[in-house]
Short mmCIF file of C-alpha atoms and ligand atoms in Angstrom, two decimals:
data_model
loop_
_atom_site.label_atom_id
_atom_site.label_comp_id
_atom_site.label_asym_id
_atom_site.label_seq_id
_atom_site.Cartn_x
_atom_site.Cartn_y
_atom_site.Cartn_z
CA MET A 226 42.18 68.28 -122.26
CA ILE A 227 41.91 71.09 -119.73
CA ALA A 228 45.00 72.54 -118.10
CA GLN A 229 45.53 72.09 -114.36
CA ILE A 230 46.97 75.09 -112.56
CA VAL A 231 49.48 74.37 -109.78
CA LYS A 232 50.10 77.37 -107.54
CA ILE A 233 53.64 77.60 -106.14
CA ASP A 234 54.72 80.61 -104.10
CA ALA A 235 58.29 81.69 -104.94
CA ASP A 236 58.76 83.32 -101.53
CA ALA A 237 57.65 80.17 -99.72
CA LEU A 238 59.87 77.77 -101.69
CA LEU A 239 62.58 77.56 -99.05
CA SER A 240 60.20 77.28 -96.12
CA THR A 241 57.81 74.75 -97.67
CA ASP A 242 57.99 71.14 -96.55
CA SER A 243 59.89 69.10 -99.15
CA ASN A 244 57.13 66.48 -99.41
CA ILE A 245 54.60 69.17 -100.27
CA LEU A 246 56.97 70.65 -102.84
CA ASN A 247 57.55 67.22 -104.39
CA THR A 248 53.80 66.77 -104.74
CA LEU A 249 53.35 70.23 -106.27
CA PHE A 250 56.12 69.81 -108.84
CA ASP A 251 55.35 66.16 -109.59
CA GLY A 252 52.73 66.60 -112.35
CA PRO A 253 54.51 69.39 -114.26
CA VAL A 254 57.93 67.69 -114.05
CA ARG A 255 56.52 64.33 -115.20
CA ALA A 256 54.87 66.10 -118.12
CA LEU A 257 58.22 67.65 -119.10
CA GLU A 258 59.88 64.22 -118.81
CA ALA A 259 57.18 62.84 -121.10
CA ASP A 260 58.13 65.48 -123.74
CA GLU A 261 55.03 67.60 -123.12
CA ALA A 262 54.96 71.40 -123.10
CA ILE A 263 53.70 73.19 -119.96
CA GLY A 264 53.10 76.76 -118.75
CA MET A 265 56.02 78.13 -116.68
CA PRO A 266 56.30 81.39 -114.73
CA THR A 267 59.32 83.62 -115.25
CA GLU A 268 60.12 87.15 -114.07
CA THR A 269 59.49 88.55 -117.58
CA VAL A 270 56.40 86.78 -118.99
CA TYR A 271 55.02 83.23 -118.73
CA GLY A 272 56.73 80.69 -120.97
CA LEU A 273 55.48 77.61 -122.82
CA ALA A 274 58.25 75.22 -121.77
CA ALA A 275 59.48 71.88 -123.10
CA ASN A 276 62.73 69.88 -123.19
CA CYS A 277 64.92 71.70 -125.72
CA LEU A 278 67.22 68.70 -126.18
CA ARG A 279 64.42 66.54 -127.65
CA PRO A 280 63.05 67.48 -131.06
CA CYS A 281 59.74 65.76 -130.37
CA ALA A 282 59.26 67.89 -127.23
CA ALA A 283 60.45 71.24 -128.60
CA SER A 284 58.50 70.85 -131.84
CA LYS A 285 55.23 70.59 -129.86
CA ILE A 286 55.70 74.23 -128.79
CA PHE A 287 55.32 75.39 -132.39
CA LYS A 288 52.12 73.42 -132.88
CA ILE A 289 50.53 74.55 -129.63
CA LYS A 290 51.24 78.25 -130.25
CA ASN A 291 50.77 78.21 -134.02
CA ARG A 292 54.30 79.53 -134.15
CA PRO A 293 56.10 79.80 -137.49
CA MET A 294 58.89 77.18 -137.64
CA ASP A 295 61.51 79.76 -138.71
CA ASN A 296 61.27 81.60 -135.38
CA PRO A 297 63.88 80.13 -132.98
CA LEU A 298 63.26 79.40 -129.28
CA ILE A 299 65.07 80.66 -126.19
CA CYS A 300 66.57 77.94 -123.96
CA HIS A 301 66.22 78.41 -120.19
CA ILE A 302 68.83 77.14 -117.73
CA SER A 303 69.00 76.97 -113.94
CA SER A 304 72.80 76.78 -113.66
CA VAL A 305 75.76 77.73 -115.83
CA GLU A 306 76.62 73.99 -116.13
CA MET A 307 73.43 73.59 -118.13
CA LEU A 308 75.06 75.52 -120.98
CA LYS A 309 76.95 72.31 -121.87
CA PRO A 310 74.37 70.64 -124.14
CA LEU A 311 73.34 74.02 -125.63
CA VAL A 312 76.54 75.79 -126.59
CA ASP A 313 79.38 74.89 -128.94
CA PRO A 314 81.99 73.08 -126.75
CA GLU A 315 84.88 75.05 -128.23
CA PHE A 316 83.24 78.37 -127.36
CA LEU A 317 82.34 77.09 -123.91
CA SER A 318 85.93 76.15 -123.12
CA ASN A 319 87.05 79.67 -123.96
CA ILE A 320 84.21 82.14 -123.35
CA PRO A 321 85.26 85.71 -124.27
CA GLU A 322 85.80 87.83 -121.16
CA ARG A 323 83.11 90.33 -122.08
CA VAL A 324 80.51 87.58 -122.46
CA GLN A 325 81.54 86.17 -119.08
CA GLU A 326 81.21 89.59 -117.46
CA VAL A 327 77.73 90.11 -118.91
CA MET A 328 76.66 86.67 -117.67
CA LYS A 329 78.01 87.44 -114.21
CA GLU A 330 76.29 90.80 -114.03
CA PHE A 331 72.88 89.98 -115.52
CA TRP A 332 72.28 86.27 -114.91
CA PRO A 333 70.03 85.17 -113.43
CA GLY A 334 67.80 87.85 -114.93
CA PRO A 335 65.83 89.11 -117.93
CA LEU A 336 68.65 88.88 -120.47
CA THR A 337 68.90 86.43 -123.38
CA LEU A 338 72.33 85.94 -124.92
CA LEU A 339 72.92 84.57 -128.41
CA LEU A 340 75.74 82.04 -128.24
CA PRO A 341 77.20 79.62 -130.82
CA ALA A 342 74.87 76.61 -130.81
CA HIS A 343 75.91 73.06 -129.92
CA PRO A 344 75.96 71.04 -133.16
CA GLU A 345 73.58 68.46 -131.67
CA LEU A 346 70.90 70.90 -130.59
CA PRO A 347 67.62 70.13 -132.40
CA GLU A 348 67.17 72.20 -135.52
CA CYS A 349 63.69 73.34 -134.55
CA VAL A 350 65.12 75.09 -131.45
CA THR A 351 67.56 77.25 -133.43
CA ALA A 352 65.43 77.34 -136.60
CA GLY A 353 68.59 76.24 -138.38
CA LEU A 354 70.64 79.26 -137.22
CA LYS A 355 74.21 78.87 -135.96
CA THR A 356 73.37 80.56 -132.65
CA VAL A 357 71.13 79.66 -129.73
CA GLY A 358 69.38 82.13 -127.44
CA VAL A 359 70.04 81.28 -123.76
CA ARG A 360 68.46 82.74 -120.65
CA PHE A 361 68.92 82.04 -116.93
CA PRO A 362 65.64 83.25 -115.43
CA ALA A 363 65.65 84.91 -111.99
CA HIS A 364 62.24 83.51 -111.03
CA LYS A 365 62.78 81.00 -108.20
CA VAL A 366 59.93 78.73 -109.32
CA ALA A 367 61.29 78.62 -112.88
CA GLN A 368 64.75 77.77 -111.54
CA GLU A 369 63.34 75.01 -109.34
CA LEU A 370 61.27 73.58 -112.20
CA ILE A 371 64.26 73.50 -114.58
CA ALA A 372 66.53 72.01 -111.91
CA ARG A 373 64.00 69.29 -111.07
CA ALA A 374 63.52 68.45 -114.76
CA GLY A 375 67.32 68.24 -115.09
CA PHE A 376 67.43 69.55 -118.66
CA PRO A 377 67.20 73.06 -120.16
CA LEU A 378 63.75 74.19 -121.26
CA ALA A 379 62.92 75.88 -124.55
CA ALA A 380 60.27 78.48 -123.82
CA PRO A 381 58.70 81.17 -125.94
CA SER A 382 56.02 83.35 -124.37
CA ALA A 383 52.97 81.19 -123.56
CA ASN A 384 50.45 83.03 -125.74
CA LEU A 385 48.91 82.08 -129.04
CA SER A 386 51.19 83.59 -131.70
CA GLY A 387 50.36 87.23 -132.34
CA ARG A 388 48.55 87.80 -129.02
CA PRO A 389 49.96 89.89 -126.15
CA SER A 390 52.40 87.89 -124.01
CA PRO A 391 50.95 86.44 -120.78
CA THR A 392 51.94 87.94 -117.45
CA THR A 393 49.65 85.78 -115.28
CA ALA A 394 48.71 82.09 -115.16
CA ALA A 395 45.15 83.17 -116.05
CA HIS A 396 46.40 84.72 -119.32
CA VAL A 397 48.09 81.40 -120.18
CA PHE A 398 44.92 79.52 -119.30
CA ASN A 399 42.83 81.81 -121.54
CA ASP A 400 45.04 81.17 -124.56
CA LEU A 401 46.13 77.55 -124.11
CA HIS A 402 43.87 75.72 -121.61
CA ASP A 403 42.73 73.16 -124.19
CA ARG A 404 46.22 72.60 -125.61
CA ILE A 405 48.36 71.84 -122.52
CA ASN A 406 47.92 69.78 -119.34
CA TRP A 407 49.81 71.88 -116.79
CA ILE A 408 50.36 75.52 -115.88
CA VAL A 409 52.66 76.33 -112.97
CA ASP A 410 51.34 79.52 -111.37
CA GLY A 411 54.20 81.47 -109.81
CA GLY A 412 52.27 84.74 -109.44
CA ASN A 413 52.33 87.89 -111.56
CA ALA A 414 55.37 88.24 -113.82
CA GLY A 415 57.37 91.06 -112.24
CA VAL A 416 59.00 92.71 -115.26
CA GLY A 417 56.03 92.27 -117.58
CA LEU A 418 57.96 92.51 -120.88
CA GLU A 419 60.11 89.80 -122.46
CA SER A 420 63.85 89.60 -121.89
CA THR A 421 66.37 91.81 -123.64
CA VAL A 422 67.88 89.76 -126.49
CA VAL A 423 71.55 90.56 -127.02
CA ASP A 424 74.07 89.49 -129.65
CA LEU A 425 77.59 90.03 -128.32
CA LEU A 426 79.10 87.99 -131.17
CA SER A 427 78.26 90.55 -133.82
CA ASN A 428 80.41 93.56 -134.57
CA PRO A 429 79.29 95.93 -133.17
CA PRO A 430 77.43 94.06 -130.42
CA MET A 431 73.68 94.57 -130.64
CA ILE A 432 70.49 94.64 -128.64
CA LEU A 433 68.10 92.77 -130.94
CA ARG A 434 65.04 93.10 -128.72
CA PRO A 435 64.86 95.77 -126.01
CA GLY A 436 63.68 94.65 -122.57
CA GLY A 437 64.06 95.23 -118.85
CA ILE A 438 67.87 95.22 -119.07
CA THR A 439 68.41 98.56 -120.78
CA GLN A 440 71.08 99.77 -123.18
CA ALA A 441 72.44 102.05 -120.43
CA MET A 442 72.84 99.07 -118.07
CA LEU A 443 74.61 97.01 -120.74
CA LYS A 444 76.86 99.90 -121.75
CA ARG A 445 78.60 99.69 -118.39
CA ILE A 446 80.16 96.43 -119.57
CA VAL A 447 79.76 96.72 -123.34
CA PRO A 448 80.31 100.42 -124.14
CA ASP A 449 79.92 99.97 -127.90
CA ILE A 450 76.58 98.13 -127.78
CA ILE A 451 73.94 99.49 -130.18
CA VAL A 452 70.22 98.97 -130.57
CA TYR A 453 69.00 97.27 -133.71
CA ARG A 454 65.91 98.92 -135.14
CA GLN A 455 63.93 98.21 -138.22
CA LYS A 456 63.37 101.12 -140.57
CA LYS A 457 59.72 101.57 -139.64
CA GLN A 458 60.51 102.06 -135.96
CA GLN A 459 63.16 104.58 -136.74
CA GLN A 460 61.81 108.03 -136.03
CA SER A 461 64.72 110.31 -136.59
CA GLY A 462 68.20 110.46 -138.06
CA ASP A 463 70.73 107.69 -137.95
CA CYS A 464 71.61 107.95 -134.29
CA ASP A 465 69.34 107.04 -131.43
CA GLU A 466 69.05 109.28 -128.42
CA ASN A 467 71.35 107.17 -126.33
CA GLY A 468 74.18 107.58 -128.80
CA GLY A 469 73.91 104.14 -130.37
CA VAL A 470 73.97 103.85 -134.13
CA VAL A 471 70.70 102.67 -135.59
CA ILE A 472 71.11 100.26 -138.44
CA ASP A 473 68.62 99.34 -141.02
CA GLU A 474 68.63 95.94 -142.65
CA SER A 475 65.85 94.45 -144.67
CA LYS A 476 66.43 91.05 -143.04
CA PRO A 477 65.96 91.26 -139.27
CA PRO A 478 68.64 89.40 -137.24
CA THR A 479 65.89 88.22 -134.89
CA PRO A 480 63.44 86.20 -136.97
CA GLY A 481 60.61 86.93 -134.50
CA MET A 482 60.69 90.61 -135.41
CA LYS A 483 59.02 90.15 -138.74
CA TYR A 484 55.81 88.68 -137.32
CA LYS A 485 52.67 90.40 -136.12
CA HIS A 486 52.94 90.73 -132.35
CA TYR A 487 51.18 91.70 -129.17
CA ALA A 488 48.01 92.47 -131.09
CA PRO A 489 44.63 92.44 -129.37
CA THR A 490 41.58 91.77 -131.55
CA ALA A 491 40.64 95.46 -131.59
CA PRO A 492 42.93 97.80 -133.54
CA VAL A 493 45.40 99.76 -131.40
CA TRP A 494 45.79 103.45 -132.27
CA LEU A 495 49.10 104.71 -130.91
CA PHE A 496 49.38 108.49 -130.64
CA ALA A 497 52.50 110.63 -130.30
CA LEU A 498 53.45 114.27 -130.39
CA LYS A 499 56.50 114.98 -132.45
CA SER A 500 58.82 117.29 -130.55
CA PRO A 501 61.07 119.88 -132.20
CA THR A 502 64.08 117.65 -131.42
CA GLY A 503 62.63 114.85 -133.52
CA SER A 504 61.79 112.56 -130.62
CA VAL A 505 58.26 111.10 -130.79
CA VAL A 506 57.38 112.24 -127.31
CA ASP A 507 57.04 115.85 -126.31
CA ASP A 508 56.62 116.02 -122.54
CA SER A 509 56.05 119.75 -122.58
CA LYS A 510 52.58 119.47 -124.14
CA ASN A 511 49.45 117.65 -123.09
CA ILE A 512 48.51 115.27 -125.88
CA SER A 513 45.02 114.50 -124.48
CA PRO A 514 43.06 117.35 -126.11
CA LEU A 515 44.66 116.55 -129.48
CA ILE A 516 43.78 112.84 -129.21
CA GLU A 517 40.25 113.82 -128.26
CA THR A 518 39.87 116.07 -131.31
CA TYR A 519 41.25 113.29 -133.52
CA LEU A 520 38.83 110.75 -132.08
CA ARG A 521 35.89 113.11 -132.52
CA VAL A 522 36.63 113.17 -136.25
CA HIS A 523 37.80 109.59 -136.83
CA ALA A 524 36.03 107.50 -134.21
CA GLN A 525 32.61 109.02 -133.79
CA GLY A 526 30.16 106.60 -132.16
CA LYS A 527 32.89 104.03 -131.56
CA ARG A 528 33.54 102.36 -128.21
CA ILE A 529 37.03 103.18 -127.07
CA MET A 530 39.29 101.71 -124.39
CA ARG A 531 42.16 104.00 -123.46
CA LEU A 532 45.44 102.88 -121.91
CA CYS A 533 46.55 105.73 -119.63
CA VAL A 534 50.12 106.15 -118.42
CA THR A 535 49.38 108.90 -115.92
CA GLU A 536 46.45 110.40 -114.01
CA GLY A 537 44.51 113.54 -114.91
CA VAL A 538 44.25 112.93 -118.65
CA ASP A 539 40.48 112.41 -118.94
CA PHE A 540 38.78 113.47 -122.12
CA GLU A 541 36.01 116.04 -121.75
CA ALA A 542 33.38 114.03 -123.55
CA SER A 543 34.30 110.71 -122.04
CA GLU A 544 31.07 108.66 -122.22
CA SER A 545 32.31 106.39 -124.98
CA VAL A 546 35.84 106.17 -123.57
CA GLN A 547 36.87 103.87 -120.72
CA ASN A 548 40.26 104.28 -119.07
CA ILE A 549 42.67 101.54 -118.01
CA TYR A 550 45.60 102.81 -115.96
CA LEU A 551 48.97 101.23 -116.73
CA SER A 552 50.37 103.67 -114.19
CA ARG A 553 49.01 106.72 -112.37
CA THR A 554 52.40 108.43 -112.16
CA GLY A 555 54.08 107.73 -115.50
CA ASP A 556 56.50 105.28 -113.85
CA MET A 557 58.13 103.31 -116.69
CA VAL A 558 58.78 100.12 -114.70
CA GLU A 559 55.11 100.09 -113.69
CA ILE A 560 53.93 100.75 -117.24
CA ALA A 561 56.06 97.84 -118.49
CA HIS A 562 54.69 95.60 -115.74
CA ASN A 563 51.07 96.38 -116.66
CA LEU A 564 51.25 96.76 -120.45
CA PHE A 565 50.35 93.28 -121.67
CA GLY A 566 47.71 92.81 -118.97
CA GLY A 567 46.26 96.19 -119.97
CA LEU A 568 46.10 95.22 -123.65
CA ARG A 569 44.33 91.98 -122.74
CA GLU A 570 41.93 93.72 -120.36
CA ALA A 571 41.13 96.36 -122.98
CA ASP A 572 40.35 93.64 -125.49
CA GLU A 573 38.02 91.74 -123.14
CA SER A 574 35.26 94.32 -123.40
CA CYS A 575 35.38 94.09 -127.22
CA PRO A 576 35.89 97.80 -127.97
CA ASP A 577 36.05 99.20 -131.51
CA VAL A 578 39.40 100.82 -130.84
CA ILE A 579 42.14 100.70 -128.18
CA VAL A 580 43.88 104.04 -127.73
CA ALA A 581 47.44 104.26 -126.42
CA GLU A 582 50.01 107.00 -126.31
CA ALA A 583 53.74 106.99 -126.87
CA VAL A 584 56.14 107.14 -123.94
CA ASN A 585 59.63 108.53 -123.89
CA GLU A 586 62.02 106.02 -125.43
CA GLU A 587 64.68 106.38 -122.75
CA ASP A 588 65.68 103.34 -120.67
CA GLU A 589 62.68 101.01 -120.08
CA GLY A 590 60.67 103.27 -122.41
CA LEU A 591 62.45 101.78 -125.42
CA ALA A 592 61.10 98.28 -124.68
CA ILE A 593 57.62 99.66 -123.97
CA MET A 594 57.56 101.56 -127.28
CA ASN A 595 58.88 98.50 -129.15
CA ARG A 596 55.86 96.47 -127.91
CA LEU A 597 53.36 99.33 -128.36
CA ILE A 598 54.45 99.97 -131.93
CA LYS A 599 54.12 96.26 -132.76
CA SER A 600 50.68 96.07 -131.14
CA ALA A 601 49.64 99.05 -133.27
CA GLY A 602 50.68 97.26 -136.47
CA GLU A 603 53.86 99.37 -136.79
CA GLU A 604 51.90 102.62 -137.20
CA ILE A 605 52.15 105.73 -135.04
CA ILE A 606 49.63 108.54 -135.45
CA ILE A 607 51.69 111.71 -135.07
CA LEU A 608 49.63 114.69 -133.89
O1 TXA B 467 61.46 86.85 -121.53
C1 TXA B 467 61.52 86.05 -122.48
O2 TXA B 467 62.47 86.05 -123.28
C2 TXA B 467 60.37 85.05 -122.62
C3 TXA B 467 60.34 84.17 -121.39
C4 TXA B 467 59.37 83.04 -121.51
O3 TXA B 467 61.62 83.70 -121.10
N1 TXA B 467 60.51 84.32 -123.83
C5 TXA B 467 60.29 84.86 -125.05
O4 TXA B 467 60.43 84.02 -126.12
O5 TXA B 467 59.98 86.02 -125.20
P1 TXA B 467 59.87 84.35 -127.58
O6 TXA B 467 60.02 83.11 -128.35
O7 TXA B 467 58.52 84.93 -127.48
O8 TXA B 467 60.88 85.39 -128.15
C6 TXA B 467 62.18 85.00 -128.50
C7 TXA B 467 62.80 86.00 -129.45
C8 TXA B 467 62.19 85.90 -130.83
O9 TXA B 467 62.05 87.20 -131.39
C9 TXA B 467 63.25 85.07 -131.58
O10 TXA B 467 63.22 85.35 -132.96
C10 TXA B 467 64.53 85.54 -130.91
O11 TXA B 467 64.19 85.74 -129.56
N2 TXA B 467 65.59 84.53 -131.00
C11 TXA B 467 65.67 83.34 -130.34
N3 TXA B 467 66.78 82.66 -130.72
C12 TXA B 467 67.44 83.44 -131.61
C13 TXA B 467 68.63 83.31 -132.39
N4 TXA B 467 69.40 82.24 -132.29
N5 TXA B 467 68.97 84.32 -133.23
C14 TXA B 467 68.21 85.42 -133.32
N6 TXA B 467 67.08 85.60 -132.62
C15 TXA B 467 66.68 84.64 -131.79
MG1 MG B 468 56.63 85.94 -127.81
#
């Protein structure tokens, strides 16, 4: 088996002849109808998609990715009507106003909502939980694919479990080419990080996984929303900088959180400067010379790939260090967009160490740090 890549341009969807479109979508849609899993573009990262209403289809996703069975899947819809087979009918007939408002504001888009699951939804999709994660992707090719299939698609990120999520069809091909038949190539994933996962049913409502939809954006509709953080990611006090309470529970409410994530083969060393205010990033100082001194002691003779978030940070003795720029200006949206691709690119040259530095955890920075900390095995080297 070797995956076929079908290129479909989101911008050209409306202007493309319908016969051509039918031909392009034919193979992938037939595969979905035959309970296969395929690669699907979305605006966040590429997904490994299969019919979430059929256990024999959804369960293939776990096998293909080597995904632990206790980690539930997100279901993708292309219309609000598609919630019907996914969500508890009683809840659906009386959706709380706040949930409706959030749907209206952020769907389609990079936001996953936990909703009470339909009793007939396959157990492997929810991993036996009472809730189901639902997302209405903004990517036009994803919407078209789901609409043509006619059923919602379960889709985790289309990487082998533990690897950085894929943001291009080529990343999906690298990981899964001998395990799936089709990859729909809809171009580079725009956001670059997975969706924000939100639980509005809990009290207080919680962001379980930070993403492109930030806490500040959600607070406009849900003022009391807080960010869930595990103890190890907690850097200071009991309040986060955005005024949300940080809770610590030994059992994460998102099963996926407990697994190794986003990890290239080479170890990632994540550096930060602790500022007097307790935040992990101190913008007033240049961290580069301190990283360089650290590497001289701890990584002598090692080949190093460095993920840079701004220009002008070269080390003095830079022969053994190669730079990859996630951004040249420190722009957070750009850093998010390039992070997973950068981790994969760094890994390709088989370095001994990948060096990254912390970014400010405000807004999009929170999601970036969440992924960076996971890729670094939950360790930050504070200088
Ligand atoms: O942007 C995204 O969300 C991408 C694209 C493909 O849509 N998908 C994605 O799926 O990131 P995945 O499986 O890699 O991450 C889903 C996360 C996991 O951490 C999982 O534990 C959590 O969402 N999750 C899913 N359903 C849940 C539920 N019912 N309760 C708690 N957590 C849930
Ligand atoms: Mg994933």
